[in-house]
Short mmCIF file of C-alpha atoms in Angstrom, two decimals:
data_model
loop_
_atom_site.label_atom_id
_atom_site.label_comp_id
_atom_site.label_asym_id
_atom_site.label_seq_id
_atom_site.Cartn_x
_atom_site.Cartn_y
_atom_site.Cartn_z
CA MET A 15 -54.77 76.64 13.34
CA LYS A 16 -55.56 72.98 13.80
CA SER A 17 -56.67 70.88 10.86
CA PRO A 18 -60.33 69.74 11.29
CA VAL A 19 -59.49 66.30 9.90
CA THR A 20 -56.59 64.13 10.97
CA LEU A 21 -55.62 60.69 9.76
CA LYS A 22 -53.62 58.60 12.17
CA ILE A 23 -53.12 54.88 11.67
CA SER A 24 -51.48 52.83 14.38
CA ARG A 25 -49.18 49.89 13.76
CA GLN A 26 -51.94 47.51 14.77
CA GLU A 27 -54.43 49.12 12.37
CA ALA A 28 -51.91 49.05 9.52
CA THR A 29 -51.33 45.36 10.19
CA LEU A 30 -55.09 44.70 10.13
CA ILE A 31 -55.34 46.48 6.77
CA PHE A 32 -52.63 44.19 5.37
CA ILE A 33 -54.31 41.11 6.83
CA THR A 34 -57.64 42.20 5.32
CA MET A 35 -55.97 42.41 1.90
CA LEU A 36 -54.60 38.90 2.47
CA TRP A 37 -58.03 37.72 3.60
CA GLY A 38 -59.65 39.10 0.46
CA ALA A 39 -57.20 37.22 -1.76
CA THR A 40 -58.16 33.88 -0.18
CA PHE A 41 -61.53 33.93 -1.97
CA LEU A 42 -59.87 33.67 -5.38
CA ILE A 43 -57.58 30.83 -4.20
CA VAL A 44 -60.55 28.86 -2.86
CA HIS A 45 -62.56 29.50 -6.04
CA HIS A 46 -59.80 27.99 -8.19
CA ALA A 47 -59.29 25.06 -5.80
CA MET A 48 -62.97 24.16 -6.18
CA GLN A 49 -62.31 23.22 -9.79
CA SER A 50 -60.74 19.95 -8.64
CA ALA A 51 -61.51 19.49 -4.90
CA SER A 52 -64.64 18.87 -2.84
CA PRO A 53 -65.52 21.70 -0.39
CA PHE A 54 -65.74 19.94 2.99
CA PHE A 55 -62.60 17.87 2.40
CA PHE A 56 -60.66 20.92 1.24
CA VAL A 57 -61.71 23.04 4.24
CA GLY A 58 -60.81 20.16 6.57
CA ILE A 59 -57.27 20.04 5.19
CA ARG A 60 -56.99 23.83 5.27
CA PHE A 61 -57.72 24.13 8.99
CA ALA A 62 -55.76 20.99 9.88
CA VAL A 63 -52.68 22.70 8.43
CA GLY A 64 -53.46 25.89 10.39
CA ALA A 65 -53.88 23.95 13.66
CA LEU A 66 -50.65 22.03 13.05
CA ILE A 67 -48.66 25.23 12.40
CA LEU A 68 -49.91 26.92 15.57
CA SER A 69 -49.38 23.75 17.62
CA LEU A 70 -45.73 23.67 16.57
CA VAL A 71 -45.32 27.33 17.53
CA PHE A 72 -47.29 27.36 20.80
CA TRP A 73 -46.97 23.72 21.90
CA ARG A 74 -45.95 24.68 25.43
CA SER A 75 -49.19 26.57 26.06
CA LEU A 76 -51.26 23.43 25.37
CA SER A 77 -50.26 21.91 28.71
CA GLY A 78 -52.48 24.37 30.60
CA MET A 79 -55.65 23.53 28.67
CA THR A 80 -58.90 23.91 30.63
CA SER A 81 -62.47 22.74 30.09
CA LYS A 82 -63.42 26.34 29.24
CA ASP A 83 -60.75 26.42 26.53
CA LEU A 84 -62.14 23.20 25.08
CA LEU A 85 -65.74 24.43 25.20
CA ALA A 86 -64.89 27.78 23.62
CA GLY A 87 -62.66 26.30 20.94
CA THR A 88 -65.18 23.59 20.04
CA CYS A 89 -68.14 25.97 19.78
CA ILE A 90 -66.19 28.53 17.75
CA GLY A 91 -64.67 25.79 15.62
CA PHE A 92 -68.14 24.43 14.82
CA CYS A 93 -69.23 27.84 13.55
CA ILE A 94 -66.00 28.21 11.56
CA ALA A 95 -66.55 24.79 9.97
CA ILE A 96 -70.08 25.68 8.86
CA GLY A 97 -69.08 29.18 7.78
CA TYR A 98 -66.06 28.28 5.67
CA SER A 99 -67.36 24.93 4.38
CA PHE A 100 -70.62 26.40 3.12
CA GLN A 101 -68.80 29.45 1.76
CA THR A 102 -66.44 27.13 -0.13
CA TRP A 103 -69.38 25.02 -1.31
CA GLY A 104 -71.03 28.15 -2.68
CA MET A 105 -67.96 29.05 -4.70
CA GLN A 106 -68.52 26.01 -6.87
CA THR A 107 -71.27 27.98 -8.62
CA ILE A 108 -70.65 31.68 -7.87
CA SER A 109 -67.58 33.86 -8.40
CA SER A 110 -65.08 34.71 -5.66
CA SER A 111 -66.06 38.40 -5.91
CA GLN A 112 -69.75 37.67 -5.44
CA SER A 113 -69.01 35.34 -2.53
CA ALA A 114 -66.88 37.99 -0.80
CA PHE A 115 -69.55 40.69 -1.08
CA MET A 116 -72.27 38.37 0.20
CA THR A 117 -70.08 37.16 3.07
CA ALA A 118 -69.62 40.79 4.19
CA MET A 119 -73.25 40.71 5.34
CA TYR A 120 -72.06 39.09 8.59
CA VAL A 121 -71.39 42.59 9.97
CA PRO A 122 -74.98 43.92 9.83
CA LEU A 123 -76.25 40.45 10.81
CA VAL A 124 -74.35 40.47 14.12
CA PRO A 125 -76.71 43.06 15.72
CA LEU A 126 -79.73 40.95 14.70
CA LEU A 127 -78.29 37.83 16.30
CA GLN A 128 -77.38 39.80 19.43
CA TRP A 129 -80.98 40.97 19.60
CA LEU A 130 -82.30 37.43 19.12
CA PHE A 131 -80.00 35.60 21.56
CA LEU A 132 -78.66 38.29 23.91
CA LYS A 133 -81.71 40.58 23.97
CA ARG A 134 -79.68 43.58 22.77
CA PRO A 135 -81.81 45.45 20.19
CA PRO A 136 -79.93 46.95 17.20
CA ARG A 137 -79.24 50.68 17.08
CA LEU A 138 -80.82 52.93 14.42
CA MET A 139 -77.69 52.86 12.24
CA SER A 140 -77.55 49.09 12.50
CA TRP A 141 -81.07 48.91 11.04
CA CYS A 142 -80.03 51.28 8.24
CA GLY A 143 -77.01 49.10 7.50
CA ILE A 144 -79.14 45.94 7.46
CA ILE A 145 -81.58 47.50 4.97
CA LEU A 146 -78.78 48.69 2.67
CA ALA A 147 -77.09 45.29 2.78
CA PHE A 148 -80.38 43.50 2.01
CA ILE A 149 -81.02 45.70 -1.04
CA GLY A 150 -77.45 45.07 -2.14
CA LEU A 151 -77.99 41.32 -1.76
CA LEU A 152 -81.06 41.43 -4.01
CA LEU A 153 -79.11 43.27 -6.71
CA LEU A 154 -76.08 41.00 -6.37
CA SER A 155 -78.01 37.73 -6.50
CA GLY A 156 -80.40 38.78 -9.25
CA ASN A 157 -77.83 40.18 -11.70
CA THR A 158 -75.19 37.53 -12.11
CA GLN A 159 -74.08 35.65 -15.16
CA ASN A 160 -75.99 32.57 -13.99
CA THR A 161 -79.03 31.48 -15.98
CA HIS A 162 -81.30 31.24 -12.94
CA GLN A 163 -83.19 34.17 -11.46
CA GLY A 164 -82.96 35.07 -7.78
CA LEU A 165 -81.16 32.96 -5.21
CA GLY A 166 -79.52 29.75 -6.42
CA ILE A 167 -77.82 27.04 -4.37
CA GLY A 168 -74.53 28.96 -4.40
CA GLU A 169 -76.11 32.09 -2.96
CA ILE A 170 -78.20 30.17 -0.42
CA VAL A 171 -75.32 28.21 1.11
CA THR A 172 -73.20 31.39 1.13
CA LEU A 173 -75.90 33.16 3.15
CA ILE A 174 -75.97 30.23 5.60
CA SER A 175 -72.19 30.60 5.93
CA THR A 176 -72.68 34.28 6.70
CA LEU A 177 -74.96 33.45 9.64
CA ALA A 178 -72.33 31.01 10.97
CA ILE A 179 -69.58 33.63 10.69
CA ALA A 180 -71.75 36.12 12.58
CA GLY A 181 -72.27 33.47 15.26
CA GLU A 182 -68.52 32.93 15.41
CA ILE A 183 -67.97 36.65 16.11
CA ILE A 184 -70.51 36.64 18.93
CA LEU A 185 -68.97 33.52 20.50
CA ILE A 186 -65.44 34.96 20.30
CA SER A 187 -66.68 38.12 22.01
CA GLY A 188 -68.37 36.07 24.73
CA PHE A 189 -65.34 33.88 25.48
CA ALA A 190 -62.54 36.40 24.84
CA GLU A 191 -61.80 37.35 28.45
CA LYS A 192 -62.33 33.87 29.90
CA VAL A 193 -59.84 31.76 27.95
CA ASP A 194 -56.26 31.62 26.72
CA ILE A 195 -56.26 33.02 23.17
CA ARG A 196 -53.38 30.84 21.90
CA ARG A 197 -54.89 27.58 23.13
CA VAL A 198 -58.38 28.44 21.94
CA THR A 199 -57.09 29.42 18.50
CA ILE A 200 -55.42 26.00 18.13
CA ILE A 201 -58.51 24.18 19.43
CA GLN A 202 -60.91 26.08 17.19
CA LEU A 203 -58.82 25.40 14.07
CA ALA A 204 -58.53 21.70 14.97
CA ALA A 205 -62.28 21.51 15.73
CA ALA A 206 -63.11 23.27 12.46
CA SER A 207 -61.01 20.71 10.61
CA LEU A 208 -62.64 17.75 12.39
CA PHE A 209 -66.21 19.01 11.86
CA SER A 210 -65.49 19.73 8.17
CA PHE A 211 -64.31 16.14 7.69
CA LEU A 212 -67.42 14.85 9.52
CA PHE A 213 -69.67 16.95 7.25
CA MET A 214 -68.36 14.91 4.32
CA VAL A 215 -70.53 11.95 5.44
CA PRO A 216 -74.02 13.55 5.14
CA ALA A 217 -72.83 15.48 2.06
CA GLY A 218 -71.86 12.21 0.39
CA GLU A 219 -68.34 13.46 -0.32
CA THR A 220 -65.39 11.19 -0.95
CA VAL A 221 -61.72 12.00 -0.45
CA SER A 222 -60.63 14.21 -3.32
CA TYR A 223 -57.58 13.55 -5.44
CA LEU A 224 -54.77 15.61 -3.93
CA SER A 225 -53.34 17.28 -6.98
CA PRO A 226 -50.29 19.54 -6.50
CA MET A 227 -52.52 22.60 -6.92
CA VAL A 228 -54.93 21.43 -4.20
CA ILE A 229 -52.08 20.59 -1.80
CA VAL A 230 -50.37 23.95 -2.31
CA SER A 231 -53.69 25.85 -2.02
CA ALA A 232 -54.73 24.05 1.18
CA ALA A 233 -51.29 24.48 2.77
CA GLY A 234 -51.10 28.14 1.80
CA LEU A 235 -54.60 28.87 3.08
CA GLY A 236 -53.82 26.99 6.31
CA LEU A 237 -50.81 29.21 6.90
CA MET A 238 -52.83 32.32 6.02
CA SER A 239 -55.66 31.27 8.37
CA ALA A 240 -53.19 30.88 11.23
CA MET A 241 -51.64 34.29 10.49
CA ILE A 242 -55.03 36.03 10.14
CA GLN A 243 -56.43 34.63 13.38
CA LEU A 244 -53.34 35.42 15.42
CA THR A 245 -53.09 38.94 13.99
CA MET A 246 -56.74 39.67 14.73
CA ASN A 247 -56.33 38.50 18.33
CA TRP A 248 -53.16 40.58 18.76
CA ALA A 249 -54.38 43.77 17.07
CA GLN A 250 -57.81 43.86 18.66
CA GLN A 251 -56.25 44.12 22.09
CA SER A 252 -55.77 47.81 21.31
CA VAL A 253 -58.05 48.42 18.28
CA SER A 254 -61.73 48.86 19.13
CA PRO A 255 -64.25 46.41 17.62
CA THR A 256 -65.91 49.26 15.69
CA ARG A 257 -62.62 50.42 14.19
CA ALA A 258 -61.60 46.86 13.36
CA THR A 259 -64.95 46.15 11.70
CA VAL A 260 -64.58 49.18 9.45
CA ILE A 261 -61.17 47.85 8.39
CA TYR A 262 -62.59 44.35 7.79
CA ALA A 263 -65.26 45.92 5.58
CA GLY A 264 -62.54 46.33 2.97
CA GLU A 265 -62.29 42.54 2.60
CA PRO A 266 -64.82 42.21 -0.27
CA VAL A 267 -63.24 45.19 -2.01
CA TRP A 268 -59.83 43.50 -2.03
CA ALA A 269 -61.47 40.22 -3.08
CA GLY A 270 -63.21 42.06 -5.92
CA ILE A 271 -59.92 43.60 -7.05
CA ALA A 272 -58.21 40.20 -6.98
CA GLY A 273 -61.10 38.65 -8.90
CA ARG A 274 -61.07 41.43 -11.50
CA LEU A 275 -57.33 41.00 -12.05
CA ALA A 276 -57.99 37.30 -12.58
CA GLY A 277 -60.63 38.06 -15.21
CA GLU A 278 -63.86 37.88 -13.19
CA ILE A 279 -66.47 40.38 -14.37
CA LEU A 280 -69.66 41.27 -12.51
CA PRO A 281 -72.60 43.08 -14.21
CA SER A 282 -73.10 46.76 -13.36
CA LEU A 283 -76.12 46.15 -11.09
CA ALA A 284 -74.22 43.39 -9.28
CA LEU A 285 -71.36 45.82 -8.66
CA LEU A 286 -73.88 48.33 -7.31
CA GLY A 287 -75.24 45.60 -5.04
CA GLY A 288 -71.73 44.88 -3.76
CA ALA A 289 -71.19 48.59 -3.11
CA LEU A 290 -74.46 48.75 -1.15
CA ILE A 291 -73.42 45.78 0.99
CA VAL A 292 -70.10 47.47 1.83
CA ALA A 293 -72.01 50.72 2.54
CA GLY A 294 -74.36 48.77 4.80
CA VAL A 295 -71.37 47.32 6.65
CA LEU A 296 -69.91 50.77 7.25
CA VAL A 297 -73.24 52.45 8.11
CA SER A 298 -74.10 49.71 10.63
CA GLU A 299 -71.03 50.66 12.66
CA LEU A 300 -71.68 54.42 12.70
CA LYS A 301 -72.80 56.10 15.90
CA ILE A 302 -74.80 59.31 16.00
CA LYS A 303 -73.60 61.71 18.66
CA ARG A 304 -76.33 63.83 20.13
CA ARG A 305 -75.56 67.46 20.76
CA SER A 306 -75.83 68.46 24.37
CA ARG A 307 -78.39 71.18 25.13
CA GLN A 308 -77.03 74.44 26.40
#
């Protein structure tokens, strides 16, 4: 008699789970770094380190660079710069746990952007996921330890970062089969670093004091960013986007665990909001199979 439920995890999926745990922990590192560093400058250093590491590893592949590689890497890098810079900016006033849960909204937002720009309307379950995530956002933003009510500057810039991350996913999907992954990864990290440094001008930022903690945090996050991006590109050659997205949905959970271990505490309704956002992420990727008529 066969078991009705089987659980089989491939090596690629197991690696993605580990990378998602690593990804979740980055929120806490960034949150602490914001105590003494400015956001755009810090993100610029972070991705400069990532680009340098990958350039040293894959320097031979750079000789075959094409105009398509440059276009793809620059566009994706621009979205990464906005996404991570604004996310980091937001963590000056909100906790790492809250930031992680809000950032998870990029998953249900992707179908909306595909509908807007690619004329692909969302499926029923995508709409359900979007509604759940929106309710979760209201609970999360309205029940924090901040004195303001509703959305503050930290929440607003984090939501803007979420839109940029969703745009990044769509661009990666559009360019994936047309470019060399190694070259584009290096270009996008370098472009993200350059754009982040340029954003310092309109933001009125100055070069932050590079304390040992900031240097170690930026270098560590640069290495982690390089590892995460390469692993995602490798694993998703055999793991479907739906399956990978479900795994990535665990990112805010791991970030919440890391934040709780570090002493961060969210109110009960905020935790419920975070749970609804994760539920919305998962629901948005479900597909209803219709039974065939006999």
